[in-house]
Short mmCIF file of C-alpha atoms and ligand atoms in Angstrom, two decimals:
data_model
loop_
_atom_site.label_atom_id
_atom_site.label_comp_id
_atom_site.label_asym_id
_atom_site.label_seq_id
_atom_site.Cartn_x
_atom_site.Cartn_y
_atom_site.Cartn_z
CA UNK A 905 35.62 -38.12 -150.14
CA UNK A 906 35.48 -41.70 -148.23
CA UNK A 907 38.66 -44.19 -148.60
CA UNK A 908 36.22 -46.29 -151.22
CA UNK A 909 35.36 -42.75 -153.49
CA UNK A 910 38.80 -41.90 -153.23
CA UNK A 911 40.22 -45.25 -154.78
CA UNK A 912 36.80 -45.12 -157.44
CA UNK A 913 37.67 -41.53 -159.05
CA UNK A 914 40.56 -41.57 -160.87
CA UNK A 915 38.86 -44.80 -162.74
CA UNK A 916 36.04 -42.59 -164.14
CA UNK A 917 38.27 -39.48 -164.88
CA UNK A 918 41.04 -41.42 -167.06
CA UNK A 919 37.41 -42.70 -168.57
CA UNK A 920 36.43 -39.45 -168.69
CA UNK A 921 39.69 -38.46 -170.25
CA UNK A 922 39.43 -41.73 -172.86
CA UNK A 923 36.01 -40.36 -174.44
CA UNK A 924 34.25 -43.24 -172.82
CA UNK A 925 32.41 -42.17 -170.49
CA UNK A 926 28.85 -42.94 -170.69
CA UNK A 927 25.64 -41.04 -169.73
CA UNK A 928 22.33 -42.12 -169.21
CA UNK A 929 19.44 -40.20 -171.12
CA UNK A 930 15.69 -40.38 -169.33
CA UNK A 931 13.24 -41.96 -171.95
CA UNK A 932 9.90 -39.95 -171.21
CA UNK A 933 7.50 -41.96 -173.84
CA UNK A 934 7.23 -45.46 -174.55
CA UNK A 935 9.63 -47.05 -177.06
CA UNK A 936 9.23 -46.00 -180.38
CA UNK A 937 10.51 -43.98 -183.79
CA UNK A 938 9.67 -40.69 -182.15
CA UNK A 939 10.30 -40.28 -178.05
CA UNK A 940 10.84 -37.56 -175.92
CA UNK A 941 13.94 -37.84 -174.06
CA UNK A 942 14.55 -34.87 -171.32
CA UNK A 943 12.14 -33.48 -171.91
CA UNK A 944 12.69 -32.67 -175.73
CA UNK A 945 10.82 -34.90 -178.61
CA UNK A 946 13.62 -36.61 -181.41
CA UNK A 947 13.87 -39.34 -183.78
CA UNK A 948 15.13 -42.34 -182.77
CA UNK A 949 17.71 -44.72 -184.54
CA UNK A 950 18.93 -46.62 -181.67
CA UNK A 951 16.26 -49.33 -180.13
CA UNK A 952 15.96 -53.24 -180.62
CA UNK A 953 12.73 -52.39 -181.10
CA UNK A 954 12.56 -54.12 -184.72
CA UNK A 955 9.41 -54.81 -185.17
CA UNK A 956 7.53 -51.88 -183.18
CA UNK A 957 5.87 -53.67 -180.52
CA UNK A 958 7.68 -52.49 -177.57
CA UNK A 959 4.47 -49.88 -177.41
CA UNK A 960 1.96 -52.12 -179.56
CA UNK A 961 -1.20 -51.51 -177.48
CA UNK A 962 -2.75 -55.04 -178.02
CA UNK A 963 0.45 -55.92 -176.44
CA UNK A 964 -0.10 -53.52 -173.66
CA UNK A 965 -3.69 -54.49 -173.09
CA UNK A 966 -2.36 -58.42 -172.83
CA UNK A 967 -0.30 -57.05 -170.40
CA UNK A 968 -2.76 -55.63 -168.31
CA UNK A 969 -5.20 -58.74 -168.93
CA UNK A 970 -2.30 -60.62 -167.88
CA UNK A 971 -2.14 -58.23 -164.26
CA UNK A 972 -5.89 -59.02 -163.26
CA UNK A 973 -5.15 -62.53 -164.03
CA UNK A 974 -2.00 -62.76 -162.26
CA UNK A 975 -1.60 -60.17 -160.31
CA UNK A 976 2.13 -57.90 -160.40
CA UNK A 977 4.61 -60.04 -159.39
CA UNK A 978 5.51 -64.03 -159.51
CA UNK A 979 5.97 -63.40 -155.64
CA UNK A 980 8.62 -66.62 -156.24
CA UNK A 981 11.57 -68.51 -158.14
CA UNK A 982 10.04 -71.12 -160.50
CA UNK A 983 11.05 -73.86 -158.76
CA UNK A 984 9.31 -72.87 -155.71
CA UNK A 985 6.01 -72.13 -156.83
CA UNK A 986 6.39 -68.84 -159.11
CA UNK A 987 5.97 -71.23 -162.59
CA UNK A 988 2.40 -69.46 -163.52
CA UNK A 989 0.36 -71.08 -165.80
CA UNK A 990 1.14 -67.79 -168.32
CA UNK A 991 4.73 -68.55 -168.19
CA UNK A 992 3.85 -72.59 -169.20
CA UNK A 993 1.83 -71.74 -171.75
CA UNK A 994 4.44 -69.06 -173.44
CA UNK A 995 7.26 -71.63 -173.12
CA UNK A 996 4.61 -74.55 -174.26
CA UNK A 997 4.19 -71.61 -177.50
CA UNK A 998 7.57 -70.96 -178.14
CA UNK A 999 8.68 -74.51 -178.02
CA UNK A 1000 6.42 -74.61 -181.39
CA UNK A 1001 7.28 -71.39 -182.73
CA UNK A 1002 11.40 -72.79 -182.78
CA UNK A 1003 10.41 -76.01 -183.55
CA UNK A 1004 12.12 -77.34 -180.61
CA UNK A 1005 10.70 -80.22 -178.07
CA UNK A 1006 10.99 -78.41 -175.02
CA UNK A 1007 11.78 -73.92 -173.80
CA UNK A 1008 12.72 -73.10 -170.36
CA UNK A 1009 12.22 -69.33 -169.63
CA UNK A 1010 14.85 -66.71 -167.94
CA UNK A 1011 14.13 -63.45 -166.54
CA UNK A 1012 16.78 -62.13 -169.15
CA UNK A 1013 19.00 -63.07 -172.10
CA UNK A 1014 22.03 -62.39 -170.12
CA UNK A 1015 20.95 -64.58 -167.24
CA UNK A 1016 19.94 -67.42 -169.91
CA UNK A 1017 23.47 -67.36 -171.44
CA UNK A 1018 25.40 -67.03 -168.09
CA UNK A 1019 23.27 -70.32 -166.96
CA UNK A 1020 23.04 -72.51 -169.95
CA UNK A 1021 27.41 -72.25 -170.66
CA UNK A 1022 27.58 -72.37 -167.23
CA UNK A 1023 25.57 -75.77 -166.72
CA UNK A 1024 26.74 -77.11 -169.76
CA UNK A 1025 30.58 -76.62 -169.20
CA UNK A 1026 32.99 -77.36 -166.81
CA UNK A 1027 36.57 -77.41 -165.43
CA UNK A 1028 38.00 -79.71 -167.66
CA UNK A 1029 35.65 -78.56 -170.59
CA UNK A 1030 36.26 -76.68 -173.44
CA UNK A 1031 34.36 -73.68 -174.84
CA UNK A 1032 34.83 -72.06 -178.47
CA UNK A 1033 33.52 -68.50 -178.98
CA UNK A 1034 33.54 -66.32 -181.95
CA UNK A 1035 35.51 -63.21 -180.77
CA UNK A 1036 32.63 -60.99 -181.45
CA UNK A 1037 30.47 -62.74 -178.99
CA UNK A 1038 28.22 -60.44 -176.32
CA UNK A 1039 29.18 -60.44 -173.06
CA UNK A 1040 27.02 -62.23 -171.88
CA UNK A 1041 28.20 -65.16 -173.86
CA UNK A 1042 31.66 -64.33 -172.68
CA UNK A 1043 30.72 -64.05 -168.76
CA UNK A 1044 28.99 -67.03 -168.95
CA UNK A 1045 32.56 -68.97 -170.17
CA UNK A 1046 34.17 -67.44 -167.19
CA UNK A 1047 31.80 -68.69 -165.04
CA UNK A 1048 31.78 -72.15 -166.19
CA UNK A 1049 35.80 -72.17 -165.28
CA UNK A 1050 36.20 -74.52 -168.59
CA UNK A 1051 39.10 -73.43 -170.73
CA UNK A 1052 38.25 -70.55 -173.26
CA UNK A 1053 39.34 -70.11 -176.52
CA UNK A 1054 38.26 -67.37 -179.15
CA UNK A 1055 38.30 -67.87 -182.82
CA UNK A 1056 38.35 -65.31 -185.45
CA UNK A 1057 34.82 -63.41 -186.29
CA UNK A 1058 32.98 -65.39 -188.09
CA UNK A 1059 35.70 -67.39 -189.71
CA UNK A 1060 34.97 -71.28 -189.89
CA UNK A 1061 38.79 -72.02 -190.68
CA UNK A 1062 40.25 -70.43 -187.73
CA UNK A 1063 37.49 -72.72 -185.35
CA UNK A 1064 38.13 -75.62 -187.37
CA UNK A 1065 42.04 -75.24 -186.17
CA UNK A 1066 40.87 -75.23 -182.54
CA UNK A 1067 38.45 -78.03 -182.68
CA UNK A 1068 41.09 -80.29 -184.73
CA UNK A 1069 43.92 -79.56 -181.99
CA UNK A 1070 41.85 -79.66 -179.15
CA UNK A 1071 41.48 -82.99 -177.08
CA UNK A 1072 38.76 -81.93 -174.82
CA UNK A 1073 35.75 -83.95 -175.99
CA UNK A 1074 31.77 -82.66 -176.07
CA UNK A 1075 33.47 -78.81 -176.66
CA UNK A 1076 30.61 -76.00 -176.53
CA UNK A 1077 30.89 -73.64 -179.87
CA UNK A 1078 28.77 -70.50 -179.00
CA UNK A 1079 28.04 -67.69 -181.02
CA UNK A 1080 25.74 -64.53 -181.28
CA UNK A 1081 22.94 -65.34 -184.29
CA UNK A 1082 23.39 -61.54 -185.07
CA UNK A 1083 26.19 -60.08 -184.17
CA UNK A 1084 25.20 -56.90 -181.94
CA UNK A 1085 27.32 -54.08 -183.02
CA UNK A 1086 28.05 -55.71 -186.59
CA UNK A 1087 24.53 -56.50 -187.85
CA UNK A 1088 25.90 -59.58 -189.46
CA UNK A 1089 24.95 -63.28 -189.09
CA UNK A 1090 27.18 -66.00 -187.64
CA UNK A 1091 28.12 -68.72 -190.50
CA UNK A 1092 25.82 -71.14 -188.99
CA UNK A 1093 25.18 -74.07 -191.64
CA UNK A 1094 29.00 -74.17 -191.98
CA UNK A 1095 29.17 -73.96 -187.89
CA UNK A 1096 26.74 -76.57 -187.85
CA UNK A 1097 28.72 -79.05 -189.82
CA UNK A 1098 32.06 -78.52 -187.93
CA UNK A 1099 30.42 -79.52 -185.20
CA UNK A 1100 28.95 -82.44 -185.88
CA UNK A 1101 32.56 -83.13 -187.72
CA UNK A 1102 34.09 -82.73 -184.49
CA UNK A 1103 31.44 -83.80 -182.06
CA UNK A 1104 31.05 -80.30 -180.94
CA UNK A 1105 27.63 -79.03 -179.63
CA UNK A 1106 26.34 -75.96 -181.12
CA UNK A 1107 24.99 -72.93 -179.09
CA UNK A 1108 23.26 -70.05 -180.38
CA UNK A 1109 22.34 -66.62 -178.87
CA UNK A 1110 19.91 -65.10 -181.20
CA UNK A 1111 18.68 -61.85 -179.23
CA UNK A 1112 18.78 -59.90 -182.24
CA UNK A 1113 16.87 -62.51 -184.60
CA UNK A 1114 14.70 -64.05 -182.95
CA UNK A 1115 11.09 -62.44 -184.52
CA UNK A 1116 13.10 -59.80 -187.10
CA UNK A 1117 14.53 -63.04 -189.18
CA UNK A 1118 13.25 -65.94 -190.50
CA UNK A 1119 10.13 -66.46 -192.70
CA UNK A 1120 7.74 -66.64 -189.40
CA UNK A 1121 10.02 -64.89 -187.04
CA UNK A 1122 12.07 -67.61 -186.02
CA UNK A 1123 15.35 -66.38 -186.29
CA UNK A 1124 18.62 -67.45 -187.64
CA UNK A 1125 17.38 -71.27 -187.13
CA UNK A 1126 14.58 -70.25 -189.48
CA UNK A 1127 16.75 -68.84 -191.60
CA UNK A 1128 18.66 -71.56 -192.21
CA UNK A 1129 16.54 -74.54 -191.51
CA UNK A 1130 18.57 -75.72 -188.31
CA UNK A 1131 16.85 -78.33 -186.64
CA UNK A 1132 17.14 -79.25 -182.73
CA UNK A 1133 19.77 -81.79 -183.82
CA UNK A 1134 22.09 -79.47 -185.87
CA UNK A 1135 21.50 -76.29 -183.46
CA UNK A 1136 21.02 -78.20 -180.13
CA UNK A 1137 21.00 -75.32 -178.16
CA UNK A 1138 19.12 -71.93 -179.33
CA UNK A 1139 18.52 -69.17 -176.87
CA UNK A 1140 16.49 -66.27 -178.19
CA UNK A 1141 15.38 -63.32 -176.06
CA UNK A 1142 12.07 -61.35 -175.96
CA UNK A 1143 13.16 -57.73 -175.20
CA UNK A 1144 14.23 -56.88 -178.62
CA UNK A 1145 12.11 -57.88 -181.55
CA UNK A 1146 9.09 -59.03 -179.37
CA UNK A 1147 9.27 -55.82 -177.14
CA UNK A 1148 9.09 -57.20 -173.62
CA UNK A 1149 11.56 -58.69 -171.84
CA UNK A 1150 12.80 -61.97 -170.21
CA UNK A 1151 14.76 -64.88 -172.17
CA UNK A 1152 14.66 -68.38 -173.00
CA UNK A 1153 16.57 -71.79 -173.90
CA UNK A 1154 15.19 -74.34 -176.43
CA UNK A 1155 16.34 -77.76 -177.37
CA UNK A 1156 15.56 -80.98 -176.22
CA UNK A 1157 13.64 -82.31 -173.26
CA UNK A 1158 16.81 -83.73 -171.68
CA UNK A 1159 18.63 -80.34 -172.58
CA UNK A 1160 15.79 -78.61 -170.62
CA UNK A 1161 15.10 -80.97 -167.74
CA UNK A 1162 19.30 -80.71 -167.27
CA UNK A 1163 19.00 -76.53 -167.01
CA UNK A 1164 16.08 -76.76 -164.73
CA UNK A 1165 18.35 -78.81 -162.25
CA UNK A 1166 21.71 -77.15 -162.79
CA UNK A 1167 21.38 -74.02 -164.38
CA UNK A 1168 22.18 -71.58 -161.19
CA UNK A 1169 20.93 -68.24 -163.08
CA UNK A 1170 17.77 -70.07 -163.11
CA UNK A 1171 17.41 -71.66 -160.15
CA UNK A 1172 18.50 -68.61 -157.51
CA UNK A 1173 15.97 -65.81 -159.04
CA UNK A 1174 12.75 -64.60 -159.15
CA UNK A 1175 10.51 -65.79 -161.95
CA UNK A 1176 9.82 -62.84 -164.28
CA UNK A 1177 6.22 -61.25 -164.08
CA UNK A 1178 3.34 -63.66 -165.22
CA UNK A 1179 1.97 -60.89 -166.80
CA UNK A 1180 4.92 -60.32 -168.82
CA UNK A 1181 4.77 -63.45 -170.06
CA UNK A 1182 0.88 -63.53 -170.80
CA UNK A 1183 1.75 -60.51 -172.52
CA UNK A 1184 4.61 -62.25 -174.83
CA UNK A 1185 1.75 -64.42 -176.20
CA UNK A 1186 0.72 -61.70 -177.64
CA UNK A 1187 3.60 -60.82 -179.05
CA UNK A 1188 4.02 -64.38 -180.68
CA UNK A 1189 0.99 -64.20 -182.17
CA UNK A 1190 1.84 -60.52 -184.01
CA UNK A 1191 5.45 -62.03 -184.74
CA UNK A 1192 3.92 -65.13 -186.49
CA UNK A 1193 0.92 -63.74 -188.24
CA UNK A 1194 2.58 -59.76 -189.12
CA UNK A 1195 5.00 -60.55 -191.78
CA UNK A 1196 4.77 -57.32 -193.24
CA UNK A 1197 6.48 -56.06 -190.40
CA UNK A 1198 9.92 -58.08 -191.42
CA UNK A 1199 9.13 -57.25 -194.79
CA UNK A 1200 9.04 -53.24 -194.22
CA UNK A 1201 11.82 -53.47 -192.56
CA UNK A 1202 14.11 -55.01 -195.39
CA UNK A 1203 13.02 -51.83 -197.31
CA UNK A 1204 13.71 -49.72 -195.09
CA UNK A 1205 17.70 -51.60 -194.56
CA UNK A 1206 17.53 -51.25 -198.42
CA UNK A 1207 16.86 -47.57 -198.56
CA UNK A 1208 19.07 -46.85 -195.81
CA UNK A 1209 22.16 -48.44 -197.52
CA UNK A 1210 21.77 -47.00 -200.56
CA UNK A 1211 21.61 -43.60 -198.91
CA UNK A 1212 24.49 -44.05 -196.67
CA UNK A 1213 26.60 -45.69 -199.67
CA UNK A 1214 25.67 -42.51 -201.58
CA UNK A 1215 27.13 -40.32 -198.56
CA UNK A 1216 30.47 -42.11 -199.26
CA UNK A 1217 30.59 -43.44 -195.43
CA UNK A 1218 31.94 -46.56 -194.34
CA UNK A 1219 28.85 -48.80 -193.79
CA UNK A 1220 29.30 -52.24 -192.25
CA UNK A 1221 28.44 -55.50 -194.52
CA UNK A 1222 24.53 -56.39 -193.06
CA UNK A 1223 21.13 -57.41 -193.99
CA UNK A 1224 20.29 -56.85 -190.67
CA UNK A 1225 18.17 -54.02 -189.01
CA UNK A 1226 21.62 -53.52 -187.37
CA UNK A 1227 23.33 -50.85 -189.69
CA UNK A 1228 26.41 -49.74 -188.31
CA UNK A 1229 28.87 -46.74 -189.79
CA UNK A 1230 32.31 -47.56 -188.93
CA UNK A 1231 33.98 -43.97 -187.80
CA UNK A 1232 37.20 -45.04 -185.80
CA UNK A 1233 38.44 -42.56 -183.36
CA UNK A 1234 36.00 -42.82 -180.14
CA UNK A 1235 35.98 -38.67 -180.25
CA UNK A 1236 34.75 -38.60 -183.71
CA UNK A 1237 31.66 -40.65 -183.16
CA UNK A 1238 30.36 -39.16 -179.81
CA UNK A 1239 30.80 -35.98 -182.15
CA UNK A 1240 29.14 -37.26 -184.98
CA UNK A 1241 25.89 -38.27 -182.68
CA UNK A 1242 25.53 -34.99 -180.99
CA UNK A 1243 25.81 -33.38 -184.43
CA UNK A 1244 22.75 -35.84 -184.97
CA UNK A 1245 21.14 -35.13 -182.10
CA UNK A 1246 21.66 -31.15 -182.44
CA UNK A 1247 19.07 -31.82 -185.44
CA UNK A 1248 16.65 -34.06 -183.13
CA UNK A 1249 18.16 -37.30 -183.73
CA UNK A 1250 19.14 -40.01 -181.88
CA UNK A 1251 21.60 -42.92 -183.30
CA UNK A 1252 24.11 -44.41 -181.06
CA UNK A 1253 27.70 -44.11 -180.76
CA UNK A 1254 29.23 -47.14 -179.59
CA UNK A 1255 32.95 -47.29 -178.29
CA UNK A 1256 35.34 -49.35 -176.50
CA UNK A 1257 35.03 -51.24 -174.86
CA UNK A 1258 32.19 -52.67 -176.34
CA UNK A 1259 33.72 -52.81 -179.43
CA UNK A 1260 37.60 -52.63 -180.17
CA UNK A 1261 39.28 -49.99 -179.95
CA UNK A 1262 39.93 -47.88 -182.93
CA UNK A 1263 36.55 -48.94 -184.36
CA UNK A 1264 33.73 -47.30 -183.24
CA UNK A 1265 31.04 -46.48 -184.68
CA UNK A 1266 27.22 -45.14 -184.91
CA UNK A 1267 25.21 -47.85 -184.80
CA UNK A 1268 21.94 -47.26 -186.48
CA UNK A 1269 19.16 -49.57 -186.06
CA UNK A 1270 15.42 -49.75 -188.02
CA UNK A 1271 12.46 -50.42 -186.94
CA UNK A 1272 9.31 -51.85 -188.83
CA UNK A 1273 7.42 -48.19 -187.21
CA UNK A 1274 9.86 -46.19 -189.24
CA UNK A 1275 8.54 -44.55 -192.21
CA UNK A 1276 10.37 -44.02 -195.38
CA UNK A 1277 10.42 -39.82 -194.64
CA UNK A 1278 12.05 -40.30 -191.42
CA UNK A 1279 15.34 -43.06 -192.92
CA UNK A 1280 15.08 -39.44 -195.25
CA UNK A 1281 15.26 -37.21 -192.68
CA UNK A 1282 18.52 -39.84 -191.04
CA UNK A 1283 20.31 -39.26 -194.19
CA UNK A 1284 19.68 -35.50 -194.49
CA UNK A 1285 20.72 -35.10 -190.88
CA UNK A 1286 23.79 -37.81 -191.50
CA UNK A 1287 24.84 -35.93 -194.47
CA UNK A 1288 24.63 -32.52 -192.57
CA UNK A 1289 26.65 -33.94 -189.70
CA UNK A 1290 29.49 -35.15 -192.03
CA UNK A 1291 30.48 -32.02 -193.16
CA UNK A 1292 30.01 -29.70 -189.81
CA UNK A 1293 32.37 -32.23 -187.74
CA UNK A 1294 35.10 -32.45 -190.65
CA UNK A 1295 34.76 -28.62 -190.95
CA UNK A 1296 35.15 -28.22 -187.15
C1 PLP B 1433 20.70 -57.96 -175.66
C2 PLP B 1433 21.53 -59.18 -175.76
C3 PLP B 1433 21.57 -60.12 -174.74
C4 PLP B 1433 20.96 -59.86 -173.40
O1 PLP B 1433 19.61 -60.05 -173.41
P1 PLP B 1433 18.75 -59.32 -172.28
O2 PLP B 1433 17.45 -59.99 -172.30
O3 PLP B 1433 18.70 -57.88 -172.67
O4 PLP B 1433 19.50 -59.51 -170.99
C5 PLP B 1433 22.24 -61.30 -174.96
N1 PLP B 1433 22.88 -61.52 -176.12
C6 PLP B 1433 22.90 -60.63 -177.11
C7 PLP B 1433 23.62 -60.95 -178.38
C8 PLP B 1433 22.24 -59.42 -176.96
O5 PLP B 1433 22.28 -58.51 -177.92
#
């Protein structure tokens, strides 16, 4: 073993050890309720695919338009010539779709938080996160080497005690929209107001969202009528719910003239595929026009909870298409999701650290592509899985 391999191994064996080691699987089929993975075919509870279009094929024949227009790559940062015409007219169509003046793309969600805290904070700055927050969200308050606090999840009265003692002024309060492993959604009308109270500026990361909520599909700011001025800063991302990939920032034209200047994560990268972004037109479009997709999917959460509340597990409080089962021990739920996957079904089983310790959990999420039969065959499988790993 070399001098580096030797200091790296005992890290990964007291992971090991821990229960939290994790393993990549090879997806063999394009995203969707039924994949083969290795080779074998299962159904799959574990994708941010909510609305089914990660393998829509109008969205995959937009993509390949969007090739013979513009060719494979952006061959370029955007600032230097690799800002296609595809990726102006997506940001020109999401600025309308949020309701916001002005989007600036990223090549992904995590680059687009790690820039936009980064650029708007500071030494000498101040920025408020909800303790739940993505890592992204969290890396990007490192970066900005401003002073970091974390209130309580979700809880309005524990941010209001940081904002009232703090004496930084212009703080940034950032939360997830969703919250990724919970499934539930940040308090944002009541965030909204603490920080106008407190001339606070509001930032949003609504990956999980963005297309799944909202009458049209646009998000928690749909949801709950937030306007530019009440939810300055909204970043949504287009790899979940609008299954392709890259990222973006609305708000204001200053807010987006001020990222395209100083936002590093932006600046210092490649623009993401034209055709990518040609093909996220598409996806808008379906988003917009396709409510029943949001609307089969609330039956589907509906049917889901009532089966899982019947099982007698511990399901997590959410609307969302994010239905987590809170198990505990680390052990218990890797068990619990091979005894789901012994009967050709994939849900997730998230641990520490991604979440804390002591809670984790399998972390189911629907799709619009599910049927009824297969949230059916879940519970069957779910109830079935109970009983062999309390027996074992
Ligand atoms: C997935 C996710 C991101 C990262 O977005 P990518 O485009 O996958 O990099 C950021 N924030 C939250 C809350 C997420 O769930």
């Amino acid at each position: 073993m070399s001098r580096l391999d030797t200091r790296l191994r005992p890290e990964l064996e007291a992971r090991e050890q821990a229960h939290l080691y994790r393993r990549r699987r090879t997806l063999e089929s394009g995203q969707a309720p039924l994949v083969r993975v290795d080779g074998e075919e299962f159904l799959a509870f574990c994708s941010n695919d909510y609305l089914g279009l990660a393998s829509d094929s109008r969205i995959t024949e937009a993509l390949q338009q969007g090739a013979e227009l513009y060719g494979s790559g952006s061959g370029a940062s955007h600032l230097v010539l690799g800002h296609s015409r595809a990726h102006h007219q997506l940001e020109e169509a999401l600025a309308e779709h949020t309701g916001r003046d002005r989007v600036l793309l990223f090549s992904t969600g995590y680059m687009a938080n790690m820039g936009v805290i980064a650029a708007l904070s500071g030494r000498g700055g101040l920025v408020l996160q909800d303790k739940l927050n993505h890592a992204s969200l969290l890396d990007g308050g490192a970066l900005s080497g401003a002073k970091l606090k974390r209130y309580l999840h979700a809880d309005t009265d524990s941010l209001e005690r940081q904002l009232s003692s703090s004496d930084s002024p212009d703080a940034l309060v950032v939360t997830d929209g969703v919250f990724s492993m919970d499934g539930d959604i940040a308090p944002l009308p009541e965030l909204a107001r603490l920080c106008q109270q407190y001339q606070a500026h509001l930032m949003v990361d609504d990956a999980h969202g963005f297309g799944a909520l909202g009458k049209h599909g646009g998000g928690v700011a749909e949801l709950y009528n937030l306007n530019q001025e009440a939810l300055p800063v909204l970043v949504g991302t287009l790899g979940k719910a609008f299954g392709t990939g890259g990222a973006f920032v609305a708000g204001s034209e200053t807010l987006i003239e001020y990222l395209i200047q100083f936002a590093r994560p932006y600046i210092y990268t490649t623009a993401m595929p034209p055709a990518v972004a040609h093909a996220t037109l598409e996806s808008l479009r379906i988003v917009r026009s396709e409510s029943w997709r949001r609307e089969k999917l609330a039956v589907l959460i509906q049917q889901l909870r009532d089966g899982v509340e019947q099982l007698g597990l511990d399901l997590m409080e959410s609307d969302t298409a994010i239905q987590p089962i809170l198990i505990g021990e680390a052990n218990k739920a890797i068990e619990l999701s091979q005894a789901l996957e012994r009967q050709g079904i994939f849900v997730g089983a998230i641990r520490p650290p991604t979440v804390p310790a002591g809670s984790a959990r399998l972390r189911i999420t629907l799709s619009a592509m599910h049927t009824e039969e297969q949230v059916d065959r879940l519970l069957s499988a779910l109830e079935q899985a109970v009983r062999s790993v309390a027996v074992e």
